[in-house]
Amino acid sequence: MFNKATTPLLRAVLGEVRESVSQDEIGARTRVASKILEAATEGQVSPDGLRQIGHEALSRAPTMWS
């Protein structure tokens, strides 16, 4: 599990990245959360790095139009 400093960081980064995503876009929101958690589990705990990973996941998230 994550330490006490990492958990609030993950919540903050996730919140920042998902601000631009409608709450109705559950798939995109889930993908972003999953990729951020995956990166943190692999040791990526830099706020900028996690934001980048989250934004990349968001830009590559499938939509019903693609």
Coordinates of C-alpha atoms in Angstrom, one line a residue:
M1 CA 0.0 0.0 0.0
F2 CA 1.0 3.6 -0.2
N3 CA 2.4 5.7 2.7
K4 CA 0.6 8.6 4.3
A5 CA 2.1 11.2 2.0
T6 CA 1.4 9.3 -1.2
T7 CA -2.3 8.8 -0.7
P8 CA -3.3 12.5 -0.6
L9 CA -1.0 13.2 -3.5
L10 CA -2.8 10.6 -5.6
R11 CA -6.1 12.0 -4.7
A12 CA -5.0 15.5 -5.6
V13 CA -3.5 14.6 -8.9
L14 CA -6.5 12.5 -9.8
G15 CA -8.8 15.3 -8.9
E16 CA -6.9 17.8 -11.0
V17 CA -6.7 15.5 -14.1
R18 CA -10.4 14.5 -13.9
E19 CA -11.7 18.1 -13.5
S20 CA -12.1 18.3 -17.3
V21 CA -13.9 15.0 -17.5
S22 CA -17.7 14.8 -17.2
Q23 CA -18.9 12.6 -14.3
D24 CA -20.9 10.7 -16.9
E25 CA -17.7 9.6 -18.6
I26 CA -17.1 6.7 -16.2
G27 CA -14.8 4.8 -18.5
A28 CA -12.5 7.7 -19.1
R29 CA -12.4 8.6 -15.4
T30 CA -11.7 4.9 -14.5
R31 CA -8.9 4.7 -17.0
V32 CA -7.2 7.8 -15.6
A33 CA -7.4 6.5 -12.0
S34 CA -6.1 3.1 -13.1
K35 CA -3.1 4.5 -14.9
I36 CA -2.2 6.9 -12.1
L37 CA -2.4 4.0 -9.5
E38 CA -0.4 1.7 -11.8
A39 CA 2.3 4.3 -12.1
A40 CA 2.4 5.0 -8.4
T41 CA 2.6 1.2 -7.7
E42 CA 5.6 1.1 -10.0
G43 CA 7.3 3.9 -8.0
Q44 CA 6.3 7.0 -9.9
V45 CA 5.3 9.4 -7.1
S46 CA 6.4 12.8 -8.6
P47 CA 3.3 15.0 -8.9
D48 CA 4.3 16.2 -12.4
G49 CA 5.0 12.7 -13.6
L50 CA 1.6 11.5 -12.3
R51 CA -0.2 14.4 -13.9
Q52 CA 1.4 13.7 -17.2
I53 CA 0.5 10.0 -17.0
G54 CA -3.1 11.0 -16.1
H55 CA -3.4 13.4 -19.0
E56 CA -1.9 10.8 -21.4
A57 CA -4.4 8.3 -20.2
L58 CA -7.2 10.8 -20.7
S59 CA -6.1 11.7 -24.2
R60 CA -6.0 8.0 -25.1
A61 CA -9.2 7.0 -23.4
P62 CA -11.7 5.4 -25.8
T63 CA -14.9 7.2 -26.4
M64 CA -18.2 6.0 -27.8
W65 CA -17.3 8.0 -31.0
S66 CA -13.9 6.3 -31.6

